[in-house]
Structure formats: structure tokens, C-alpha cells
Coordinates of C-alpha atoms and ligand atoms in Angstrom, one line a residue:
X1 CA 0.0 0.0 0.0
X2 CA 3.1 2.3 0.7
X3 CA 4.8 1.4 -2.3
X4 CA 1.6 2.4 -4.2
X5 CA 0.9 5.7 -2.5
X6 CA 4.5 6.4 -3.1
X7 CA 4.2 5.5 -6.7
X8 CA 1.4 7.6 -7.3
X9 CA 3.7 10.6 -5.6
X10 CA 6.0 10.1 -8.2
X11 CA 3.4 10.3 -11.1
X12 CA 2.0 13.2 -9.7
X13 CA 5.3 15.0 -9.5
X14 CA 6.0 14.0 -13.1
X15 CA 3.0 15.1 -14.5
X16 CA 3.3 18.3 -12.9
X17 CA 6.8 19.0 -13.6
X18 CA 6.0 18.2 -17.5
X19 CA 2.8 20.6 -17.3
X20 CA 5.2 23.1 -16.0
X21 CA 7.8 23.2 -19.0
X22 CA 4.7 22.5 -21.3
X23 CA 3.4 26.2 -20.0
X24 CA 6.9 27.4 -19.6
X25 CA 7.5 26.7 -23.5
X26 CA 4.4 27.9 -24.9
X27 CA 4.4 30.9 -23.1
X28 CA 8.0 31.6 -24.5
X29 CA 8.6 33.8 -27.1
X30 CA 11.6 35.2 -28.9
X31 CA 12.9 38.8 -28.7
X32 CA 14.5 40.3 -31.7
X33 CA 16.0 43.9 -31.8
X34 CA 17.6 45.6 -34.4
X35 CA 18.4 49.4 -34.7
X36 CA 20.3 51.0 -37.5
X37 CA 21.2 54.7 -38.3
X38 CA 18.9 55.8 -42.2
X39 CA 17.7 58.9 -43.3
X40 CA 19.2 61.1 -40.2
X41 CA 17.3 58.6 -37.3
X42 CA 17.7 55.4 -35.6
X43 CA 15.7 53.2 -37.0
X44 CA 14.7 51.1 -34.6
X45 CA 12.8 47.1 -34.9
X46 CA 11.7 44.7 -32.3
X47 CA 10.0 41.8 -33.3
X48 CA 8.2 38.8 -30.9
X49 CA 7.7 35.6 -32.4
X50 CA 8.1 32.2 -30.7
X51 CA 10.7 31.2 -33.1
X52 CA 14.0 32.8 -33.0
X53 CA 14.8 32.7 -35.8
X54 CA 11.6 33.6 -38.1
X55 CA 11.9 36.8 -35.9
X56 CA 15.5 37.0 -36.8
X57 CA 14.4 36.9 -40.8
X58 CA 11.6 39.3 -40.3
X59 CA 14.0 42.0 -39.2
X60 CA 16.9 41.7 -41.4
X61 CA 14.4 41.6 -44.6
X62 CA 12.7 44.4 -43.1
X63 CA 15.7 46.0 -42.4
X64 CA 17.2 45.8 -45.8
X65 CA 14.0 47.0 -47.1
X66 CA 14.3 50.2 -45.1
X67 CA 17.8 50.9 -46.2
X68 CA 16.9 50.7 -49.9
X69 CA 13.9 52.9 -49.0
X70 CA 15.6 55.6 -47.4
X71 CA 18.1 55.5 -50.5
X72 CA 14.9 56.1 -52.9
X73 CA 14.1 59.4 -50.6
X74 CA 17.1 60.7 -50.0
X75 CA 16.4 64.5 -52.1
X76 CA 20.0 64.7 -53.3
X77 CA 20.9 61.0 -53.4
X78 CA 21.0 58.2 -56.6
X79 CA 17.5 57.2 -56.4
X80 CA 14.3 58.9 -58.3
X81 CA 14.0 61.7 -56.1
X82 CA 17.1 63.1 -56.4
X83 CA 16.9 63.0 -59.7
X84 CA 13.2 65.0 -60.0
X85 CA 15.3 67.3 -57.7
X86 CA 18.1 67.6 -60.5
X87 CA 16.4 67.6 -63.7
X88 CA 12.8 68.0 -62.7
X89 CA 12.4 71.8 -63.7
X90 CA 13.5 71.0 -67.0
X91 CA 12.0 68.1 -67.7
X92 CA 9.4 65.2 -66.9
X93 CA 11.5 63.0 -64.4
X94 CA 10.2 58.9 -64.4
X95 CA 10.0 57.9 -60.4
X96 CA 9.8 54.8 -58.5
X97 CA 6.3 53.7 -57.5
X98 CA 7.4 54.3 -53.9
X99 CA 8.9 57.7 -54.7
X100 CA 5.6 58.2 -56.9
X101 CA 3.1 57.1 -53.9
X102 CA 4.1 59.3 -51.7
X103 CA 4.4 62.7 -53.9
X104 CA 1.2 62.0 -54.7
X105 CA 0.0 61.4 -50.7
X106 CA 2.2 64.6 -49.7
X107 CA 0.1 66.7 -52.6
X108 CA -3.3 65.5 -51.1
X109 CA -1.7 66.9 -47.4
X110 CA -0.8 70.2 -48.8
X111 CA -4.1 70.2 -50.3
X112 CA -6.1 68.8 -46.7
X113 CA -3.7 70.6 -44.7
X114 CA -4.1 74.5 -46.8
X115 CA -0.4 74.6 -47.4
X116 CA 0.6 74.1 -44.3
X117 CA 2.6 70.2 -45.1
X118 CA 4.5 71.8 -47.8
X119 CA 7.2 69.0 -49.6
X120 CA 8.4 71.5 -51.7
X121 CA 10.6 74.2 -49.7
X122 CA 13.2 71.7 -49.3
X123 CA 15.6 75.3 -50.9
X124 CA 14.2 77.0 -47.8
X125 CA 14.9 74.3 -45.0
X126 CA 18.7 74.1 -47.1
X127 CA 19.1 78.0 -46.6
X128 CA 18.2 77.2 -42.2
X129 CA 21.0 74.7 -42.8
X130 CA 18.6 71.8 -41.7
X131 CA 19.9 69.8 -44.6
X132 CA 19.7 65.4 -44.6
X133 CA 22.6 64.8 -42.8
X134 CA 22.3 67.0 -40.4
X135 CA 23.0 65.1 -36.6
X136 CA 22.5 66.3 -33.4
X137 CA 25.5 68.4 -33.0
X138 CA 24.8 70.2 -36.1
X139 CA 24.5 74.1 -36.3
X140 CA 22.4 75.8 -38.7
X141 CA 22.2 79.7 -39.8
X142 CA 19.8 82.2 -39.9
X143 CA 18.7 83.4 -43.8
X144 CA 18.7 86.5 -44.7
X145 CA 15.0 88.1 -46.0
X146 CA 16.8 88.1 -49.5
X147 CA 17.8 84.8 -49.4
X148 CA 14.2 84.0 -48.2
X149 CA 11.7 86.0 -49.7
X150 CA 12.0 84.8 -53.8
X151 CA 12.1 80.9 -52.2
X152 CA 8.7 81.9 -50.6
X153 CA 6.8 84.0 -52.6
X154 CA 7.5 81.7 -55.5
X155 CA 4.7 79.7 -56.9
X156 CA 5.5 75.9 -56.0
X157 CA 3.6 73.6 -58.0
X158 CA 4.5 69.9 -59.1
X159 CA 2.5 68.6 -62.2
X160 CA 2.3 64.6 -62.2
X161 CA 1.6 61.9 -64.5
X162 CA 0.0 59.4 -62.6
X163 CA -0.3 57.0 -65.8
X164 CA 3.5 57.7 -67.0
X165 CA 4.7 57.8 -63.0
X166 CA 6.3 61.1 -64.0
X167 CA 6.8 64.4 -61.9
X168 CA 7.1 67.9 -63.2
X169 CA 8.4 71.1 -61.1
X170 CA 7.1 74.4 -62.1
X171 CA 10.6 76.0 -61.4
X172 CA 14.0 75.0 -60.7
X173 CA 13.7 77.2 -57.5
X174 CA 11.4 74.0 -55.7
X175 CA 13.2 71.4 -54.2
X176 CA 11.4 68.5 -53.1
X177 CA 11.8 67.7 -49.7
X178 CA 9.8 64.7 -48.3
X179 CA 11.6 64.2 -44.6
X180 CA 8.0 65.1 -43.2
X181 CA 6.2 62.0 -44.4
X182 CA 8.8 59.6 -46.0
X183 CA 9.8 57.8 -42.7
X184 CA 6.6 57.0 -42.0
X185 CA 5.7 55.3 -45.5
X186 CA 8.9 53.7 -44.9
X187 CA 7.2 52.0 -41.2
X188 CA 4.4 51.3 -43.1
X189 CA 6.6 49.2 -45.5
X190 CA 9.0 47.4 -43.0
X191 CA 5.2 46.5 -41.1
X192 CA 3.7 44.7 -44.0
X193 CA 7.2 42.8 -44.3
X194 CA 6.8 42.2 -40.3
X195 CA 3.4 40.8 -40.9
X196 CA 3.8 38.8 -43.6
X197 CA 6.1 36.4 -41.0
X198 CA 3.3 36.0 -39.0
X199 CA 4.7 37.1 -35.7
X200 CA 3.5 38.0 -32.4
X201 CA 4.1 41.5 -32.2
X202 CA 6.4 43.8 -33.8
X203 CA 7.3 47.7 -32.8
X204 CA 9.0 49.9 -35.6
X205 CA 10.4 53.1 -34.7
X206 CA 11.9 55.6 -36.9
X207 CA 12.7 58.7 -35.1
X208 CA 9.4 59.0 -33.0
X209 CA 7.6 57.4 -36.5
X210 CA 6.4 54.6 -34.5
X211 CA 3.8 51.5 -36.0
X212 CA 3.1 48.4 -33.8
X213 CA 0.5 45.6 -34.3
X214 CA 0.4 42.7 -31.3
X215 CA -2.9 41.3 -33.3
X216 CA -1.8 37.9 -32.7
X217 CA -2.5 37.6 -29.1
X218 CA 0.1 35.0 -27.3
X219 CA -2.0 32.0 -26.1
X220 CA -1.2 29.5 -22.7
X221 CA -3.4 26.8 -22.9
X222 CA -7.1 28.4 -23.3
X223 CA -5.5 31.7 -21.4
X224 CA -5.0 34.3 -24.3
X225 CA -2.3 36.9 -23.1
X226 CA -3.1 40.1 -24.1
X227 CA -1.1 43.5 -23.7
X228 CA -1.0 46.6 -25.2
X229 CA 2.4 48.7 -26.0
X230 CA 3.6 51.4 -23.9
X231 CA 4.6 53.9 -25.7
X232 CA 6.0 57.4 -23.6
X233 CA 5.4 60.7 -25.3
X234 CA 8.5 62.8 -25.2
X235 CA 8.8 65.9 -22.9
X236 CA 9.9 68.6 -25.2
X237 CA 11.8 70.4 -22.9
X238 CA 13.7 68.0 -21.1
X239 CA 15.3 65.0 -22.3
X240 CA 14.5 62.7 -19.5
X241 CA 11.0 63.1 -18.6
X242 CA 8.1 61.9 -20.8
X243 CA 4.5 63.4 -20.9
X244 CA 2.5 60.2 -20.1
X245 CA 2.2 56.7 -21.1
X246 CA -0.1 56.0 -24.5
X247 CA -1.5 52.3 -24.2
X248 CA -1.7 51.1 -28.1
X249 CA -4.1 47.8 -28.6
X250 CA -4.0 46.2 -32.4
X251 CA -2.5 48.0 -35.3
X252 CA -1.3 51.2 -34.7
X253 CA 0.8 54.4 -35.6
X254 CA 1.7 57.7 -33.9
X255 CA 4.4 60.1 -34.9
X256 CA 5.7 63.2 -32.6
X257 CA 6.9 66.5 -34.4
X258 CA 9.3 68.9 -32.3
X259 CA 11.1 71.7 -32.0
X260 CA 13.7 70.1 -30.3
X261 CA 14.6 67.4 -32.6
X262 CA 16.5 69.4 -35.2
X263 CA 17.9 73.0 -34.1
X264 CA 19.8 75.7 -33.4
X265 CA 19.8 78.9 -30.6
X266 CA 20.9 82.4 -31.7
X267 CA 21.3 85.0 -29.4
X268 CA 21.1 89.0 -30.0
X269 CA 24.2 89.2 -32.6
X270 CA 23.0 86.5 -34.3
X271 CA 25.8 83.9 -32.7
X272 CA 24.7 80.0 -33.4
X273 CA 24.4 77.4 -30.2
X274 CA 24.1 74.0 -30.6
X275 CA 20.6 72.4 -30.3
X276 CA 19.3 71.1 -27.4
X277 CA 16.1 70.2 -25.3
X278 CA 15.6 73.1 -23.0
X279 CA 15.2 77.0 -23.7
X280 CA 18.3 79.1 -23.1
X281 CA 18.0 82.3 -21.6
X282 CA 18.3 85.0 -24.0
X283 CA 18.1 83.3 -27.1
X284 CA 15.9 82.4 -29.6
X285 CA 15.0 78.8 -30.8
X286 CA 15.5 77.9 -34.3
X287 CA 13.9 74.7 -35.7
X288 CA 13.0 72.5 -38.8
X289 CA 9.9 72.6 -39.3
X290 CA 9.0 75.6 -41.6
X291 CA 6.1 77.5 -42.3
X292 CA 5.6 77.6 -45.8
X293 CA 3.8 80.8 -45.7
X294 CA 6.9 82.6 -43.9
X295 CA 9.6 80.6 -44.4
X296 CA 10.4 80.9 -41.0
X297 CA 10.4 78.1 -38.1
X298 CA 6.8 77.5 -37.3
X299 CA 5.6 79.0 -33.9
X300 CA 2.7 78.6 -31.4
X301 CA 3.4 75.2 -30.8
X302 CA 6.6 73.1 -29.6
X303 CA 5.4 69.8 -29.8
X304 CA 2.8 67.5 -31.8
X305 CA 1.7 63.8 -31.5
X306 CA -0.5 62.4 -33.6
X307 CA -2.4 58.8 -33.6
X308 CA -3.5 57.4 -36.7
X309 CA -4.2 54.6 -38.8
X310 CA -0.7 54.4 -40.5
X311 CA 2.3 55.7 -40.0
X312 CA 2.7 57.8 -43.1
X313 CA -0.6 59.8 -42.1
X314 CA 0.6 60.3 -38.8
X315 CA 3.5 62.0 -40.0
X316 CA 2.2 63.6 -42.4
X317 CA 0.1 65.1 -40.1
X318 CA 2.3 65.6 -37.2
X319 CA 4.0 68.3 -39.5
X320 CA 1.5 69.5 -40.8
X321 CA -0.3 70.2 -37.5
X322 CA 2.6 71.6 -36.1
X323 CA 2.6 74.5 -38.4
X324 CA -1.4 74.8 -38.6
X325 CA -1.0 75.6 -35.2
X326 CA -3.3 74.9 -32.1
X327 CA -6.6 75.8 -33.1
X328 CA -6.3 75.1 -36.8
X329 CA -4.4 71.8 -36.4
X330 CA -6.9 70.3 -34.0
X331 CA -10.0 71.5 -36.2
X332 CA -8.2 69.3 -38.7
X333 CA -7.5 66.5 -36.4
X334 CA -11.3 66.7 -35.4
X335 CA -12.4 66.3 -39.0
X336 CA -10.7 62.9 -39.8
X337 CA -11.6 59.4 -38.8
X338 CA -9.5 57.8 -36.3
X339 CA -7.0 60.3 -36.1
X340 CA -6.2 61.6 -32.6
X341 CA -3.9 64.4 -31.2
X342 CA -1.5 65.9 -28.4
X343 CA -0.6 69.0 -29.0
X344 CA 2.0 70.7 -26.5
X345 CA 1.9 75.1 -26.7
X346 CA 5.1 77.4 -26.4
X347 CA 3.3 78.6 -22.9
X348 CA 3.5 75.2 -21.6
X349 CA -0.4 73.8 -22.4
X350 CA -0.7 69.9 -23.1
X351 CA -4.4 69.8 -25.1
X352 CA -5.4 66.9 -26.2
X353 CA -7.9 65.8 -29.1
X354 CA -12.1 65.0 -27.8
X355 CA -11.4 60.9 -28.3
X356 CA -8.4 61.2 -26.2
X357 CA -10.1 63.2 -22.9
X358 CA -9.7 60.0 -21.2
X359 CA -5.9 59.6 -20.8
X360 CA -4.1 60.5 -18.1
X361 CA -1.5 63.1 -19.2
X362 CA -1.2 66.7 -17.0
X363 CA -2.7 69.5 -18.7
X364 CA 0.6 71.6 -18.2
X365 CA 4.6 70.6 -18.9
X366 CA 5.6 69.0 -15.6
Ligands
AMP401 P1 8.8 65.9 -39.1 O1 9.9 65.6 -38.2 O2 8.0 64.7 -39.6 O3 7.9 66.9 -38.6 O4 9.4 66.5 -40.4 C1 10.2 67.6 -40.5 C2 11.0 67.6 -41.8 O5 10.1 67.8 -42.8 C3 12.0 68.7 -41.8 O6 13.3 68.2 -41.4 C4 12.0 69.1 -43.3 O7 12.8 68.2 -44.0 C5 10.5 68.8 -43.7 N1 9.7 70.0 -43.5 C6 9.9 71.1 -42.8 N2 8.8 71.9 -42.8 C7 7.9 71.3 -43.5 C8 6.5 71.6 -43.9 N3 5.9 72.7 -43.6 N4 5.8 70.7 -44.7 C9 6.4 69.5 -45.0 N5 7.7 69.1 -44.7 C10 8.4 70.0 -44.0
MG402 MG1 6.1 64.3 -40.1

């Protein structure tokens, strides 16, 4: 009867042990991250699968997809938009459907946006100094009103050929500048690749142009394991805080837009500082992101995040919100589907768009 009983111990502890890896190895899944340095960001992939290595084959295809991308919109490089930026007052200029694509989105945003996501004043960010390659460390200059005012009052118009895939500029004084848009078409890409490996989850970040999808929920047994991403909005003015914590369920984008991403300080005799998060005393702010109207650093607001169905809307948008300005840009954030909106103001406001009341961010910078 002992002998039994202690039999029967044995079993149990088998079976138990066995249940436990069992759990332990379907519960498992693979981490793979990946970060590398195109189009003037980190761009940044981590991918959950349970096998190592179809996570591992996700990322490097998606990655070499994003490096031949961010060759094809480079404005000065090899690819089709350097060369509409070359030859493209002169004559019709064939482009890559990717290249093509997104023109053609960035002229529906000017359109949507009344001029305010403008992708062709890349003459008037070169004159600021905010060229491609500019890094962190970078120093810009300040244009004079000469040097400014034929770039802006100059009628900017791109004629294309959506049968031929051609593009047209009305004068060799445009240059087509698509860094407000192009790196989130590019997430959009590198997510299709993600998903066609069928993996858990995947989170793609390029520069604050961030897509995630976790549509495959992770099951244990008949226990599905759900969780969002948590995704921290930047603090504008200080490098180590963040705004609040966004909880992102399915398939999802949001891009931010700053003031502090690219720029430069001057102060009273016109003497350049290097960029940096918080205000200096005594000098003025010079940033990026231009208002086409002025062809001066947009102002009224320092900081924009914008939720949306892709990433290539969102940062569209986040630009062009960021010049529109508070009222304006959140009228237009109001008037589209599924698009949401954080908006922080130079005087320290955090507003938010009406389907976001519920989150929990402070309604002034911390
Ligand atoms: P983002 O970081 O997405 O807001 O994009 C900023 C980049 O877009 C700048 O570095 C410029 O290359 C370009 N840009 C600047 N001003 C504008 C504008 N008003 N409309 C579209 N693109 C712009
Ligand atoms: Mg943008």
C-alpha cells in the first residue's frame, strides 16, 4: 500500500513538472532587436515571435528593405528623387512607385492641410541649414529676408503623370523635400514585411515614427495573453521626462513633431548654439519645421503627436499640425476618422484631441 501511494507521488510529480515546461514553452517567445542609423534617425525594430529565428528573418528583410527605401528618398541622393530634384524643372522625371506614392499622398496633405505640409521648400529648410545629414550636433544659420523671400513667394507647384509615374516642377527654384512624411511610408513598408512572418508583435520606430500591431494575441493553454504597447510621449523640454504613457491595442501608428529634434539657438548678434532640449535664456530657438507661408520656423506650438491609422498619415500630419498651429491643427485632427492628437503650446499647455479626454496626461509641462 506504501509502495503504491508512493508510486502515485512520483506520477504526480511527473506530470506536474512536464505541465510546468509544457506552459513554460508555450508561453516563451523570442525577442528580436535591431536598430540602424537611415535617413538622419535610428531606425529602430523589435520583433516577438516564438521562433527565434523567423523573428530574426523578419527584421533583417525588413531592415534591408528600409535601407533601400531611405536611399529612394534621400532629395539629393542616386534614387528617383534626387533625380526630380536635378532635372525635374526642366524636364518630366520617371520615379519609383514608392517615390511616386508618396508625392502624390504629400500633394493630397498640402491640399487637406491648406499649405501648411508643404514637400516643396526643401531650398528654404537648405538655406536654415537643416539639410539630410544634419546630426544632433549640427549648427544651422539664420537666412537673410533676400535669401528667403523669392524661395517663398515663389509659386510651388508639381505637375504629375499618374499613368506615366512622372513628376514635373514648375521652377528650378522647388526642391522636393519629403523628410515630413517619407519615414513614416517607410514604417508602413517594413510592417507589411513584419506581418507577412506572421509574428506576435512587432514595434518599428523611426525617429518617434512609431507602428506596432500585437494582433496575434500569445496563447497558454485556453489563457489568451493580451497587452498593449507602452509607448511614452516625449517631454519637449527635457530630455529625461516623458509626458504620459499611450496604451496602443492592435495595429497602430503615432508620430511626434518637435522643435527640439532638429535645431539651433541664436542670441542677440546673431551667434549660433548648438541644439538642445531646453530653452536658453536670452536666445531664440530655431527649428526645422517651416512655415511655408513665412519661411520661418513655425511657432505657437513646440510639440505634436498624432495617432493614426498608418504611419505615413501620422507624420504627415504631425508636421503639418505643427505648423497649422493649435486651433487650426486640431479642427483638422477633429475632421478625420480615427485620427487623434497631443498638442503641447510654447506657454507650456498639453491639449489633447475629444477621443483622447480620457488619458491620463497633465494638462501643463511637468
Ligand atoms: P517631421 O519631423 O516629420 O515633422 O518632419 C520635419 C521635416 O520635414 C523637416 O526636417 C523638413 O525636411 C521637412 N519639412 C519642414 N517643414 C515642412 C513643412 N511645412 N511641410 C512638409 N515638410 C516640412
Ligand atoms: Mg512628419
Amino acid at each position: 500500500m506504501r509502495r503504491t501511494l508512493s508510486v502515485l507521488k512520483i506520477f504526480i510529480f511527473i506530470v506536474l513538472a512536464l505541465s510546468l515546461v509544457f506552459l513554460y514553452l508555450q508561453g516563451r517567445v523570442a525577442v528580436v532587436q535591431e536598430e540602424h542609423y537611415l535617413l538622419g534617425t535610428y531606425f529602430r525594430i523589435k520583433a516577438q515571435s516564438r521562433s527565434h529565428d523567423q523573428a530574426q528573418r523578419a527584421v533583417h528583410e525588413a531592415l534591408a528593405e528600409a535601407k533601400r527605401l531611405s536611399e529612394e528618398f534621400s532629395r539629393i541622393g542616386a534614387g528617383s528623387l534626387g533625380a526630380l530634384n536635378r532635372y525635374g524643372a526642366s524636364e518630366s522625371v520617371r520615379l519609383s512607385d514608392d517615390v511616386f506614392t508618396v508625392l502624390e499622398a504629400a500633394e493630397r496633405y498640402r491640399e487637406l492641410s491648406g499649405g501648411a505640409f508643404d514637400h516643396t521648400i526643401g531650398k528654404i529648410v537648405d538655406l536654415w541649414g537643416f539639410t539630410q545629414d544634419w546630426d544632433r550636433a549640427g549648427v544651422g544659420r539664420i537666412p537673410s529676408a533676400d535669401e528667403l523671400q523669392p524661395l517663398v513667394e515663389e509659386p510651388r507647384q508639381i505637375s504629375l503623370d499618374t499613368t506615366a509615374k512622372t513628376a514635373r516642377l514648375s521652377s528650378p527654384n522647388i526642391e522636393v523635400d519629403l523628410g515630413g512624411i517619407a519615414k513614416g511610408y517607410i514604417v508602413d513598408r517594413v510592417v507589411e514585411i513584419l506581418k507577412k512572418h506572421e509574428l506576435d508583435s512587432a514595434l518599428v520606430d523611426a525617429g518617434g515614427n512609431i507602428r506596432v500591431f500585437n494582433d496575434r494575441p500569445r496563447k497558454v493553454l485556453w489563457f489568451e495573453d493580451r497587452r498593449p504597447f507602452r509607448i511614452g510621449v516625449q517631454h519637449p523640454r527635457d530630455e529625461s521626462k516623458i509626458l504620459g504613457v499611450l496604451e496602443i491595442w492592435g495595429d497602430h501608428a503615432l508620430a511626434t513633431s518637435g522643435d527640439y529634434q532638429r535645431c539651433f539657438f541664436a542670441d542677440a548678434l546673431k551667434n549660433i548654439f548648438p541644439c538642445r532640449y531646453a530653452d536658453e535664456p536670452d536666445k531664440i530657438r530655431y527649428h526645422h519645421i517651416i512655415d511655408p507661408k513665412t519661411g520661418q520656423p513655425a511657432r505657437g506650438l513646440i510639440s505634436t503627436t498624432i495617432l493614426a491609422p498608418t504611419a505615413m498619415e501620422a507624420d504627415a500630419l504631425s508636421t503639418a499640425v505643427f505648423v497649422l498651429g493649435e486651433q487650426k491643427g486640431l479642427a483638422l485632427i477633429e475632421s478625420l476618422p480615427n485620427v487623434e492628437g497631443i498638442l503641447v503650446t510654447d506657454n507650456g499647455r498639453i491639449v489633447v484631441s475629444s477621443g483622447l479626454k480620457d488619458i491620463n496626461f497633465p494638462t501643463e509641462l511637468p
